[in-house]
mmCIF file of C-alpha atoms in Angstrom:
data_model
loop_
_atom_site.group_PDB
_atom_site.id
_atom_site.type_symbol
_atom_site.label_atom_id
_atom_site.label_comp_id
_atom_site.label_asym_id
_atom_site.label_seq_id
_atom_site.Cartn_x
_atom_site.Cartn_y
_atom_site.Cartn_z
ATOM 1 C CA MET A 1 0.000 0.000 0.000
ATOM 2 C CA SER A 2 1.372 3.367 -0.917
ATOM 3 C CA ARG A 3 2.268 5.818 1.825
ATOM 4 C CA CYS A 4 -0.384 8.299 0.574
ATOM 5 C CA VAL A 5 -3.181 5.750 0.775
ATOM 6 C CA ALA A 6 -2.074 4.673 4.220
ATOM 7 C CA VAL A 7 -2.127 8.268 5.447
ATOM 8 C CA ALA A 8 -5.555 8.820 3.910
ATOM 9 C CA LEU A 9 -6.908 5.682 5.514
ATOM 10 C CA ALA A 10 -5.522 6.649 8.879
ATOM 11 C CA ALA A 11 -7.081 10.102 8.554
ATOM 12 C CA GLY A 12 -10.416 8.575 7.613
ATOM 13 C CA LEU A 13 -10.362 6.244 10.577
ATOM 14 C CA ALA A 14 -9.493 9.106 12.886
ATOM 15 C CA LEU A 15 -12.372 11.184 11.570
ATOM 16 C CA GLY A 16 -14.737 8.230 11.927
ATOM 17 C CA GLY A 17 -13.593 7.710 15.452
ATOM 18 C CA THR A 18 -14.200 11.376 16.151
ATOM 19 C CA ALA A 19 -17.715 11.105 14.728
ATOM 20 C CA LEU A 20 -18.437 8.221 17.059
ATOM 21 C CA ALA A 21 -16.970 9.744 20.177
ATOM 22 C CA ALA A 22 -17.971 13.413 19.978
ATOM 23 C CA ALA A 23 -21.788 13.321 19.983
ATOM 24 C CA PRO A 24 -23.320 16.813 20.095
ATOM 25 C CA GLY A 25 -24.970 17.858 23.333
ATOM 26 C CA GLY A 26 -22.971 15.454 25.455
ATOM 27 C CA LEU A 27 -25.050 12.381 24.641
ATOM 28 C CA GLU A 28 -22.061 10.186 25.407
ATOM 29 C CA ARG A 29 -22.709 10.793 29.125
ATOM 30 C CA PHE A 30 -25.810 8.625 28.889
ATOM 31 C CA VAL A 31 -24.075 5.671 27.295
ATOM 32 C CA GLY A 32 -24.220 2.516 29.370
ATOM 33 C CA THR A 33 -26.190 -0.535 30.414
ATOM 34 C CA TYR A 34 -28.728 -0.051 33.172
ATOM 35 C CA VAL A 35 -31.027 -2.318 35.143
ATOM 36 C CA GLY A 36 -33.713 -1.257 37.586
ATOM 37 C CA VAL A 37 -37.383 -1.001 38.372
ATOM 38 C CA ALA A 38 -40.245 1.401 37.767
ATOM 39 C CA ASP A 39 -43.647 1.755 39.376
ATOM 40 C CA GLU A 40 -46.770 3.041 37.746
ATOM 41 C CA THR A 41 -48.629 5.619 39.844
ATOM 42 C CA GLY A 42 -52.343 5.042 40.211
ATOM 43 C CA ALA A 43 -52.333 1.915 38.093
ATOM 44 C CA GLU A 44 -55.732 0.411 37.365
ATOM 45 C CA ASP A 45 -54.422 -2.939 38.567
ATOM 46 C CA PRO A 46 -52.059 -2.368 41.523
ATOM 47 C CA SER A 47 -50.840 -5.980 41.324
ATOM 48 C CA ARG A 48 -49.273 -5.101 37.953
ATOM 49 C CA SER A 49 -47.858 -1.681 38.746
ATOM 50 C CA ARG A 50 -44.170 -2.683 38.961
ATOM 51 C CA ARG A 51 -41.852 -3.222 36.011
ATOM 52 C CA ASP A 52 -38.335 -4.554 35.700
ATOM 53 C CA ILE A 53 -36.345 -2.268 33.437
ATOM 54 C CA ASP A 54 -33.407 -3.243 31.234
ATOM 55 C CA LEU A 55 -31.898 -0.338 29.319
ATOM 56 C CA VAL A 56 -28.959 -0.096 26.917
ATOM 57 C CA ILE A 57 -27.827 3.275 25.580
ATOM 58 C CA SER A 58 -25.108 3.273 22.958
ATOM 59 C CA LEU A 59 -23.456 5.682 20.568
ATOM 60 C CA GLU A 60 -23.755 5.268 16.833
ATOM 61 C CA ALA A 61 -22.040 6.941 13.959
ATOM 62 C CA TYR A 62 -22.447 10.631 13.187
ATOM 63 C CA GLY A 63 -23.606 11.694 16.599
ATOM 64 C CA ALA A 64 -26.541 9.331 16.854
ATOM 65 C CA LEU A 65 -27.677 7.599 20.028
ATOM 66 C CA ARG A 66 -29.437 4.261 20.241
ATOM 67 C CA ILE A 67 -31.736 3.576 23.199
ATOM 68 C CA ALA A 68 -32.955 -0.002 23.538
ATOM 69 C CA TRP A 69 -35.070 -1.154 26.438
ATOM 70 C CA SER A 70 -37.157 -4.028 27.672
ATOM 71 C CA ASN A 71 -39.850 -3.788 30.335
ATOM 72 C CA VAL A 72 -41.209 -6.767 32.195
ATOM 73 C CA THR A 73 -44.518 -6.054 33.914
ATOM 74 C CA LEU A 74 -44.503 -8.065 37.113
ATOM 75 C CA VAL A 75 -47.481 -9.718 38.771
ATOM 76 C CA ASN A 76 -47.513 -9.002 42.496
ATOM 77 C CA GLY A 77 -43.808 -8.256 42.215
ATOM 78 C CA ARG A 78 -42.948 -11.552 40.565
ATOM 79 C CA ARG A 79 -41.769 -12.365 37.066
ATOM 80 C CA ASP A 80 -42.047 -16.136 37.303
ATOM 81 C CA VAL A 81 -45.819 -16.404 37.316
ATOM 82 C CA PRO A 82 -48.433 -16.363 34.546
ATOM 83 C CA GLY A 83 -49.582 -12.931 33.469
ATOM 84 C CA VAL A 84 -46.210 -11.238 33.211
ATOM 85 C CA GLU A 85 -45.720 -9.160 30.079
ATOM 86 C CA ARG A 86 -42.472 -8.316 28.305
ATOM 87 C CA ARG A 87 -42.134 -5.417 25.892
ATOM 88 C CA VAL A 88 -39.047 -4.610 23.858
ATOM 89 C CA ASP A 89 -38.476 -1.391 21.975
ATOM 90 C CA GLU A 90 -35.747 0.891 20.724
ATOM 91 C CA VAL A 91 -35.301 4.372 19.339
ATOM 92 C CA ARG A 92 -32.482 6.140 17.539
ATOM 93 C CA LEU A 93 -31.760 9.793 18.179
ATOM 94 C CA VAL A 94 -30.138 11.709 15.347
ATOM 95 C CA PRO A 95 -29.333 15.423 15.321
ATOM 96 C CA ALA A 96 -32.131 17.418 13.650
ATOM 97 C CA PRO A 97 -30.769 19.483 10.752
ATOM 98 C CA ASP A 98 -30.393 23.142 11.710
ATOM 99 C CA ARG A 99 -32.156 22.601 15.036
ATOM 100 C CA ASP A 100 -30.826 22.139 18.558
ATOM 101 C CA PHE A 101 -32.582 18.869 19.331
ATOM 102 C CA TYR A 102 -32.691 15.297 18.079
ATOM 103 C CA LEU A 103 -35.104 13.486 15.863
ATOM 104 C CA ALA A 104 -36.221 10.214 17.395
ATOM 105 C CA ARG A 105 -36.666 7.402 14.924
ATOM 106 C CA GLN A 106 -37.832 3.863 15.374
ATOM 107 C CA ALA A 107 -35.393 1.031 14.794
ATOM 108 C CA TYR A 108 -34.059 0.988 11.266
ATOM 109 C CA ASP A 109 -36.021 -1.286 9.003
ATOM 110 C CA PRO A 110 -34.544 -1.535 5.495
ATOM 111 C CA PHE A 111 -37.884 -2.748 4.147
ATOM 112 C CA THR A 112 -39.810 0.282 5.390
ATOM 113 C CA GLU A 113 -39.885 3.368 3.203
ATOM 114 C CA ARG A 114 -38.409 6.343 5.036
ATOM 115 C CA ARG A 115 -40.871 9.175 4.742
ATOM 116 C CA GLN A 116 -41.759 12.401 6.473
ATOM 117 C CA PRO A 117 -44.239 11.980 9.329
ATOM 118 C CA ASP A 118 -47.805 13.043 8.577
ATOM 119 C CA PRO A 119 -49.162 14.221 11.957
ATOM 120 C CA LEU A 120 -52.625 15.057 10.611
ATOM 121 C CA GLY A 121 -52.759 11.552 9.192
ATOM 122 C CA GLY A 122 -51.991 10.039 12.576
ATOM 123 C CA ASP A 123 -48.194 9.688 12.430
ATOM 124 C CA ALA A 124 -46.502 10.460 15.728
ATOM 125 C CA LEU A 125 -43.968 13.264 15.929
ATOM 126 C CA ARG A 126 -40.928 12.033 17.842
ATOM 127 C CA TRP A 127 -38.010 14.081 19.066
ATOM 128 C CA ALA A 128 -35.643 14.407 22.007
ATOM 129 C CA THR A 129 -33.867 17.109 23.978
ATOM 130 C CA VAL A 130 -30.987 17.199 26.427
ATOM 131 C CA THR A 131 -31.306 19.725 29.259
ATOM 132 C CA GLY A 132 -28.661 19.465 31.925
ATOM 133 C CA ASP A 133 -28.525 15.830 32.952
ATOM 134 C CA THR A 134 -31.939 14.948 31.527
ATOM 135 C CA LEU A 135 -32.536 13.283 28.197
ATOM 136 C CA ARG A 136 -36.211 13.691 27.320
ATOM 137 C CA THR A 137 -37.930 11.922 24.436
ATOM 138 C CA TYR A 138 -41.300 13.093 23.149
ATOM 139 C CA SER A 139 -43.947 11.297 21.119
ATOM 140 C CA LEU A 140 -46.966 13.346 20.086
ATOM 141 C CA ALA A 141 -49.847 12.005 17.991
ATOM 142 C CA ILE A 142 -53.137 13.523 16.873
ATOM 143 C CA LEU A 143 -55.803 10.922 17.581
ATOM 144 C CA ASP A 144 -58.746 10.020 15.369
ATOM 145 C CA ASP A 145 -61.106 12.246 17.357
ATOM 146 C CA GLY A 146 -58.827 15.269 17.008
ATOM 147 C CA THR A 147 -57.504 15.220 20.569
ATOM 148 C CA TYR A 148 -53.822 14.539 21.071
ATOM 149 C CA GLU A 149 -51.732 12.045 22.989
ATOM 150 C CA LEU A 150 -48.336 13.057 24.314
ATOM 151 C CA GLN A 151 -45.808 10.681 25.864
ATOM 152 C CA THR A 152 -42.642 11.998 27.483
ATOM 153 C CA TYR A 153 -39.839 9.887 28.875
ATOM 154 C CA ASP A 154 -37.220 11.566 31.051
ATOM 155 C CA ARG A 155 -33.942 9.771 31.711
ATOM 156 C CA THR A 156 -31.928 11.799 34.242
ATOM 157 C CA LEU A 157 -28.387 10.907 35.195
ATOM 158 C CA THR A 158 -27.781 10.165 38.876
ATOM 159 C CA PRO A 159 -24.496 9.319 40.626
ATOM 160 C CA ASP A 160 -25.103 5.590 40.182
ATOM 161 C CA GLY A 161 -27.395 5.380 37.179
ATOM 162 C CA ILE A 162 -30.522 6.906 35.700
ATOM 163 C CA ARG A 163 -33.795 8.146 37.150
ATOM 164 C CA LEU A 164 -36.807 7.351 34.963
ATOM 165 C CA ASP A 165 -40.003 9.384 34.611
ATOM 166 C CA TRP A 166 -42.581 8.434 31.991
ATOM 167 C CA ARG A 167 -45.910 10.174 31.432
ATOM 168 C CA ARG A 168 -48.749 9.733 29.008
ATOM 169 C CA SER A 169 -51.300 12.512 28.662
ATOM 170 C CA VAL A 170 -54.355 12.961 26.482
ATOM 171 C CA ASP A 171 -55.524 16.438 25.559
ATOM 172 C CA GLY A 172 -53.615 17.954 28.459
ATOM 173 C CA GLN A 173 -54.599 15.445 31.165
ATOM 174 C CA VAL A 174 -51.991 13.027 32.512
ATOM 175 C CA VAL A 175 -53.599 9.581 32.314
ATOM 176 C CA ARG A 176 -50.640 7.322 33.136
ATOM 177 C CA GLN A 177 -47.347 7.880 34.888
ATOM 178 C CA ALA A 178 -44.444 5.725 36.000
ATOM 179 C CA THR A 179 -41.239 6.541 37.850
ATOM 180 C CA GLY A 180 -38.209 4.466 38.622
ATOM 181 C CA HIS A 181 -34.497 4.134 38.866
ATOM 182 C CA ALA A 182 -31.906 2.028 37.106
ATOM 183 C CA VAL A 183 -28.254 1.596 38.072
ATOM 184 C CA ARG A 184 -25.312 1.092 35.754
ATOM 185 C CA ALA A 185 -24.698 -2.596 35.373
ATOM 186 C CA GLU A 186 -21.136 -3.900 35.548
ATOM 187 C CA MET B 1 -90.005 -9.197 1.697
ATOM 188 C CA ARG B 2 -89.812 -11.016 4.993
ATOM 189 C CA ALA B 3 -88.110 -8.007 6.478
ATOM 190 C CA ARG B 4 -90.887 -5.531 5.552
ATOM 191 C CA TRP B 5 -92.041 -5.626 9.158
ATOM 192 C CA LEU B 6 -88.692 -4.049 10.062
ATOM 193 C CA ALA B 7 -89.230 -1.020 7.856
ATOM 194 C CA GLY B 8 -91.443 0.826 10.351
ATOM 195 C CA PRO B 9 -89.255 0.412 13.420
ATOM 196 C CA LEU B 10 -86.123 1.186 11.412
ATOM 197 C CA ALA B 11 -87.648 4.353 10.014
ATOM 198 C CA ALA B 12 -88.598 5.402 13.536
ATOM 199 C CA LEU B 13 -85.035 4.738 14.688
ATOM 200 C CA VAL B 14 -83.617 6.946 11.940
ATOM 201 C CA LEU B 15 -86.014 9.748 12.818
ATOM 202 C CA LEU B 16 -85.070 9.480 16.481
ATOM 203 C CA ALA B 17 -81.352 9.545 15.714
ATOM 204 C CA ALA B 18 -81.438 12.425 13.232
ATOM 205 C CA PRO B 19 -82.718 15.167 15.544
ATOM 206 C CA GLY B 20 -79.878 14.436 18.033
ATOM 207 C CA ARG B 21 -77.268 14.930 15.372
ATOM 208 C CA ALA B 22 -79.072 17.982 13.983
ATOM 209 C CA ALA B 23 -79.188 19.516 17.479
ATOM 210 C CA THR B 24 -75.405 19.189 17.801
ATOM 211 C CA GLU B 25 -74.815 20.788 14.415
ATOM 212 C CA ASP B 26 -77.282 23.575 15.283
ATOM 213 C CA ALA B 27 -75.392 24.246 18.499
ATOM 214 C CA LEU B 28 -72.086 24.480 16.628
ATOM 215 C CA ALA B 29 -73.640 26.670 13.940
ATOM 216 C CA SER B 30 -74.785 29.029 16.698
ATOM 217 C CA LEU B 31 -71.110 29.741 17.370
ATOM 218 C CA SER B 32 -70.962 31.700 14.116
ATOM 219 C CA GLY B 33 -70.694 35.434 14.654
ATOM 220 C CA THR B 34 -68.565 38.151 16.190
ATOM 221 C CA TRP B 35 -67.893 37.797 19.902
ATOM 222 C CA ARG B 36 -66.242 39.704 22.698
ATOM 223 C CA GLY B 37 -65.876 39.263 26.437
ATOM 224 C CA ALA B 38 -63.678 39.865 29.460
ATOM 225 C CA VAL B 39 -61.383 37.212 30.872
ATOM 226 C CA THR B 40 -62.980 35.753 33.991
ATOM 227 C CA GLU B 41 -60.284 33.266 34.980
ATOM 228 C CA ASN B 42 -56.554 33.500 34.208
ATOM 229 C CA GLY B 43 -54.689 30.468 35.468
ATOM 230 C CA LEU B 44 -51.848 31.059 33.012
ATOM 231 C CA ASP B 45 -50.888 34.595 33.971
ATOM 232 C CA ALA B 46 -51.531 35.461 30.329
ATOM 233 C CA ARG B 47 -51.347 39.058 29.095
ATOM 234 C CA LEU B 48 -54.927 38.932 27.956
ATOM 235 C CA SER B 49 -57.783 40.798 29.635
ATOM 236 C CA GLU B 50 -60.355 40.681 26.862
ATOM 237 C CA VAL B 51 -61.057 38.125 24.163
ATOM 238 C CA GLU B 52 -62.374 38.815 20.688
ATOM 239 C CA ALA B 53 -63.399 36.146 18.220
ATOM 240 C CA VAL B 54 -64.992 35.892 14.821
ATOM 241 C CA LEU B 55 -66.299 32.448 13.925
ATOM 242 C CA ASP B 56 -67.929 31.009 10.842
ATOM 243 C CA VAL B 57 -68.900 27.421 11.550
ATOM 244 C CA GLY B 58 -70.308 25.626 8.523
ATOM 245 C CA GLU B 59 -71.497 22.081 8.180
ATOM 246 C CA ARG B 60 -67.989 21.029 7.195
ATOM 247 C CA ASP B 61 -65.609 23.984 7.142
ATOM 248 C CA VAL B 62 -64.678 26.418 9.868
ATOM 249 C CA ALA B 63 -63.142 29.879 9.655
ATOM 250 C CA ALA B 64 -61.952 31.445 12.896
ATOM 251 C CA ARG B 65 -60.118 34.486 14.155
ATOM 252 C CA TRP B 66 -59.443 34.791 17.871
ATOM 253 C CA SER B 67 -57.297 36.345 20.591
ATOM 254 C CA THR B 68 -54.359 34.186 21.656
ATOM 255 C CA LEU B 69 -52.658 33.654 24.993
ATOM 256 C CA ASP B 70 -49.772 35.781 23.764
ATOM 257 C CA GLY B 71 -52.074 38.755 23.242
ATOM 258 C CA ARG B 72 -52.033 38.428 19.454
ATOM 259 C CA THR B 73 -54.709 37.478 16.953
ATOM 260 C CA ALA B 74 -54.694 34.145 15.176
ATOM 261 C CA GLU B 75 -56.638 33.157 12.076
ATOM 262 C CA ALA B 76 -57.397 29.751 10.672
ATOM 263 C CA GLU B 77 -59.488 28.147 8.012
ATOM 264 C CA LEU B 78 -60.099 24.480 8.779
ATOM 265 C CA VAL B 79 -61.545 21.789 6.565
ATOM 266 C CA PRO B 80 -62.201 18.085 7.151
ATOM 267 C CA THR B 81 -59.313 15.688 6.561
ATOM 268 C CA ALA B 82 -59.321 12.024 5.653
ATOM 269 C CA ARG B 83 -59.990 11.449 9.344
ATOM 270 C CA PRO B 84 -63.458 12.909 9.991
ATOM 271 C CA GLY B 85 -62.629 13.894 13.567
ATOM 272 C CA VAL B 86 -59.675 16.029 12.510
ATOM 273 C CA LEU B 87 -59.894 19.439 10.822
ATOM 274 C CA ALA B 88 -56.863 20.984 9.174
ATOM 275 C CA GLN B 89 -55.785 23.973 7.166
ATOM 276 C CA PRO B 90 -56.251 23.315 3.457
ATOM 277 C CA ALA B 91 -53.192 22.965 1.255
ATOM 278 C CA ARG B 92 -52.536 26.046 -0.810
ATOM 279 C CA GLY B 93 -50.502 27.167 -3.758
ATOM 280 C CA LEU B 94 -47.678 24.944 -4.906
ATOM 281 C CA GLN B 95 -48.390 22.350 -2.226
ATOM 282 C CA ALA B 96 -51.945 21.957 -3.484
ATOM 283 C CA MET B 97 -50.820 21.898 -7.127
ATOM 284 C CA LEU B 98 -48.400 19.094 -6.386
ATOM 285 C CA GLY B 99 -51.210 17.097 -4.817
ATOM 286 C CA GLY B 100 -49.787 17.643 -1.401
ATOM 287 C CA ASN B 101 -52.202 16.946 1.373
ATOM 288 C CA ARG B 102 -49.164 16.509 3.541
ATOM 289 C CA SER B 103 -49.419 18.364 6.818
ATOM 290 C CA PRO B 104 -46.750 20.830 7.936
ATOM 291 C CA ASN B 105 -44.013 19.182 9.972
ATOM 292 C CA PRO B 106 -43.316 21.114 13.197
ATOM 293 C CA LEU B 107 -40.035 19.207 13.521
ATOM 294 C CA GLU B 108 -38.777 21.322 10.633
ATOM 295 C CA GLY B 109 -40.007 24.579 12.145
ATOM 296 C CA GLY B 110 -43.260 26.457 11.826
ATOM 297 C CA PRO B 111 -46.544 25.853 13.636
ATOM 298 C CA LEU B 112 -49.130 23.174 12.976
ATOM 299 C CA LEU B 113 -52.797 24.076 13.467
ATOM 300 C CA TRP B 114 -55.620 21.610 13.590
ATOM 301 C CA GLY B 115 -59.130 21.488 14.984
ATOM 302 C CA ARG B 116 -61.927 19.217 16.059
ATOM 303 C CA ARG B 117 -65.633 19.589 16.688
ATOM 304 C CA ASP B 118 -67.824 17.517 18.935
ATOM 305 C CA GLY B 119 -71.066 17.706 20.872
ATOM 306 C CA HIS B 120 -69.551 20.242 23.251
ATOM 307 C CA GLY B 121 -67.996 22.745 20.884
ATOM 308 C CA LEU B 122 -65.198 23.703 18.534
ATOM 309 C CA TYR B 123 -61.520 23.356 19.497
ATOM 310 C CA VAL B 124 -58.431 24.657 17.734
ATOM 311 C CA TYR B 125 -54.893 23.505 18.532
ATOM 312 C CA ARG B 126 -51.594 25.187 17.779
ATOM 313 C CA LEU B 127 -48.389 23.142 18.022
ATOM 314 C CA GLU B 128 -44.896 24.501 17.649
ATOM 315 C CA ILE B 129 -41.556 22.896 18.480
ATOM 316 C CA GLY B 130 -38.953 25.458 19.423
ATOM 317 C CA GLN B 131 -35.455 25.693 18.030
ATOM 318 C CA ASP B 132 -34.269 23.956 21.213
ATOM 319 C CA GLY B 133 -36.976 21.277 21.017
ATOM 320 C CA ALA B 134 -39.256 22.909 23.603
ATOM 321 C CA LEU B 135 -42.907 21.929 23.264
ATOM 322 C CA MET B 136 -45.395 24.758 22.744
ATOM 323 C CA LEU B 137 -48.952 23.469 22.475
ATOM 324 C CA ASP B 138 -52.038 25.613 23.037
ATOM 325 C CA ARG B 139 -55.688 24.630 22.790
ATOM 326 C CA TYR B 140 -58.546 27.084 22.258
ATOM 327 C CA GLY B 141 -62.159 26.063 22.841
ATOM 328 C CA PHE B 142 -65.444 27.674 21.887
ATOM 329 C CA GLU B 143 -68.537 26.179 23.520
ATOM 330 C CA PRO B 144 -72.154 27.337 23.355
ATOM 331 C CA ALA B 145 -73.234 28.664 26.750
ATOM 332 C CA PRO B 146 -76.638 29.485 28.249
ATOM 333 C CA GLY B 147 -78.275 32.663 27.118
ATOM 334 C CA GLY B 148 -76.709 32.584 23.684
ATOM 335 C CA ALA B 149 -73.190 33.285 24.989
ATOM 336 C CA VAL B 150 -69.974 31.415 24.194
ATOM 337 C CA THR B 151 -67.554 30.042 26.743
ATOM 338 C CA PHE B 152 -63.994 30.577 25.561
ATOM 339 C CA THR B 153 -61.238 28.472 27.118
ATOM 340 C CA ALA B 154 -57.527 28.494 26.423
ATOM 341 C CA SER B 155 -54.999 26.060 27.867
ATOM 342 C CA ARG B 156 -51.293 25.445 27.430
ATOM 343 C CA ALA B 157 -49.524 22.096 27.743
ATOM 344 C CA GLY B 158 -46.628 21.831 30.139
ATOM 345 C CA PRO B 159 -43.270 20.308 29.147
ATOM 346 C CA GLN B 160 -44.433 16.844 30.230
ATOM 347 C CA GLY B 161 -47.944 17.083 28.815
ATOM 348 C CA GLY B 162 -50.121 18.122 31.734
ATOM 349 C CA GLU B 163 -51.933 21.437 31.500
ATOM 350 C CA LEU B 164 -50.124 24.403 32.986
ATOM 351 C CA GLY B 165 -53.436 26.150 33.576
ATOM 352 C CA ARG B 166 -56.506 27.580 31.883
ATOM 353 C CA LEU B 167 -57.918 30.922 30.886
ATOM 354 C CA ARG B 168 -61.651 31.457 30.517
ATOM 355 C CA ALA B 169 -63.867 34.181 29.159
ATOM 356 C CA THR B 170 -67.595 34.498 28.549
ATOM 357 C CA LEU B 171 -68.209 35.991 25.133
ATOM 358 C CA THR B 172 -71.350 37.864 24.094
ATOM 359 C CA ARG B 173 -72.432 38.330 20.531
ATOM 360 C CA GLN B 174 -71.445 41.620 18.939
ATOM 361 C CA ALA B 175 -72.719 40.870 15.445
ATOM 362 C CA PRO B 176 -74.278 37.882 13.649
#
């Protein structure tokens, strides 16, 4: 390999490494694997108000952040009995062009056409902000009856992990809420 | 032929149902006109002491001009969308020519207005996402009130979705 190509390759790798490491807004602070619990306030069924939380936050190329999580809804505090539910989801945060926040996108699916959201057609608007130590994701959808549903999920850094605060509101009224804490796993 | 005995009861059912729907539409149509009234409740510390509104509520379309929480005047023309419960501003100009029924995307900047109408009244929403991602979402309601008045309500969503507070005014008709 010629010396010029080697230098160019090394420069490219360095730039790529920089793109991975230097996420705008300090997103790299949130990177880690977390495990914990969350409790739903005022749950309709108190026996199913607790959830085990498993959360992985990782950096991706070009300043993007991947948040993947699984929630296990316990039954009377147990996860080894019938009735438990497990939900898995993930979201990718990418810097919004010319804006100081992040667009939140569902997991990449190469078979799904990437298109602009149509909020009046029912598509949810998803975005995220970082304020201090809090990473907040928003999901706002106009429902079929013209009211709106807003979900916010705050993940706030603590000395040993992340504090969790999730809320779902409809037309300005909070209808569901859960709070919890997850520690960094070794 | 066997079902001819159903015709009478079915016809009666239709007649019973129709007046209810007509009453709702009549109530919404009564919102049409020019209105003004003093703010009676200000749970948002808004710089608004008096509300003015001009409404034209048709069977399908709505045209509205009203005082906003920021002390300005907003205008909107709203038409039904593919989802009957959702009213939106019609596409205009180049967007309409290109067959674009696509709604504005607040994630790219600029506000999104939409509306809805139900048995209680007419509601208009204004959504904007700030340069820093801050949520700004206001809802304005116009509801028929006793004595031919209109109850005006305005609310603002907090950063996590719950209402920050409400502003109310009772509007009296100034002109048809």
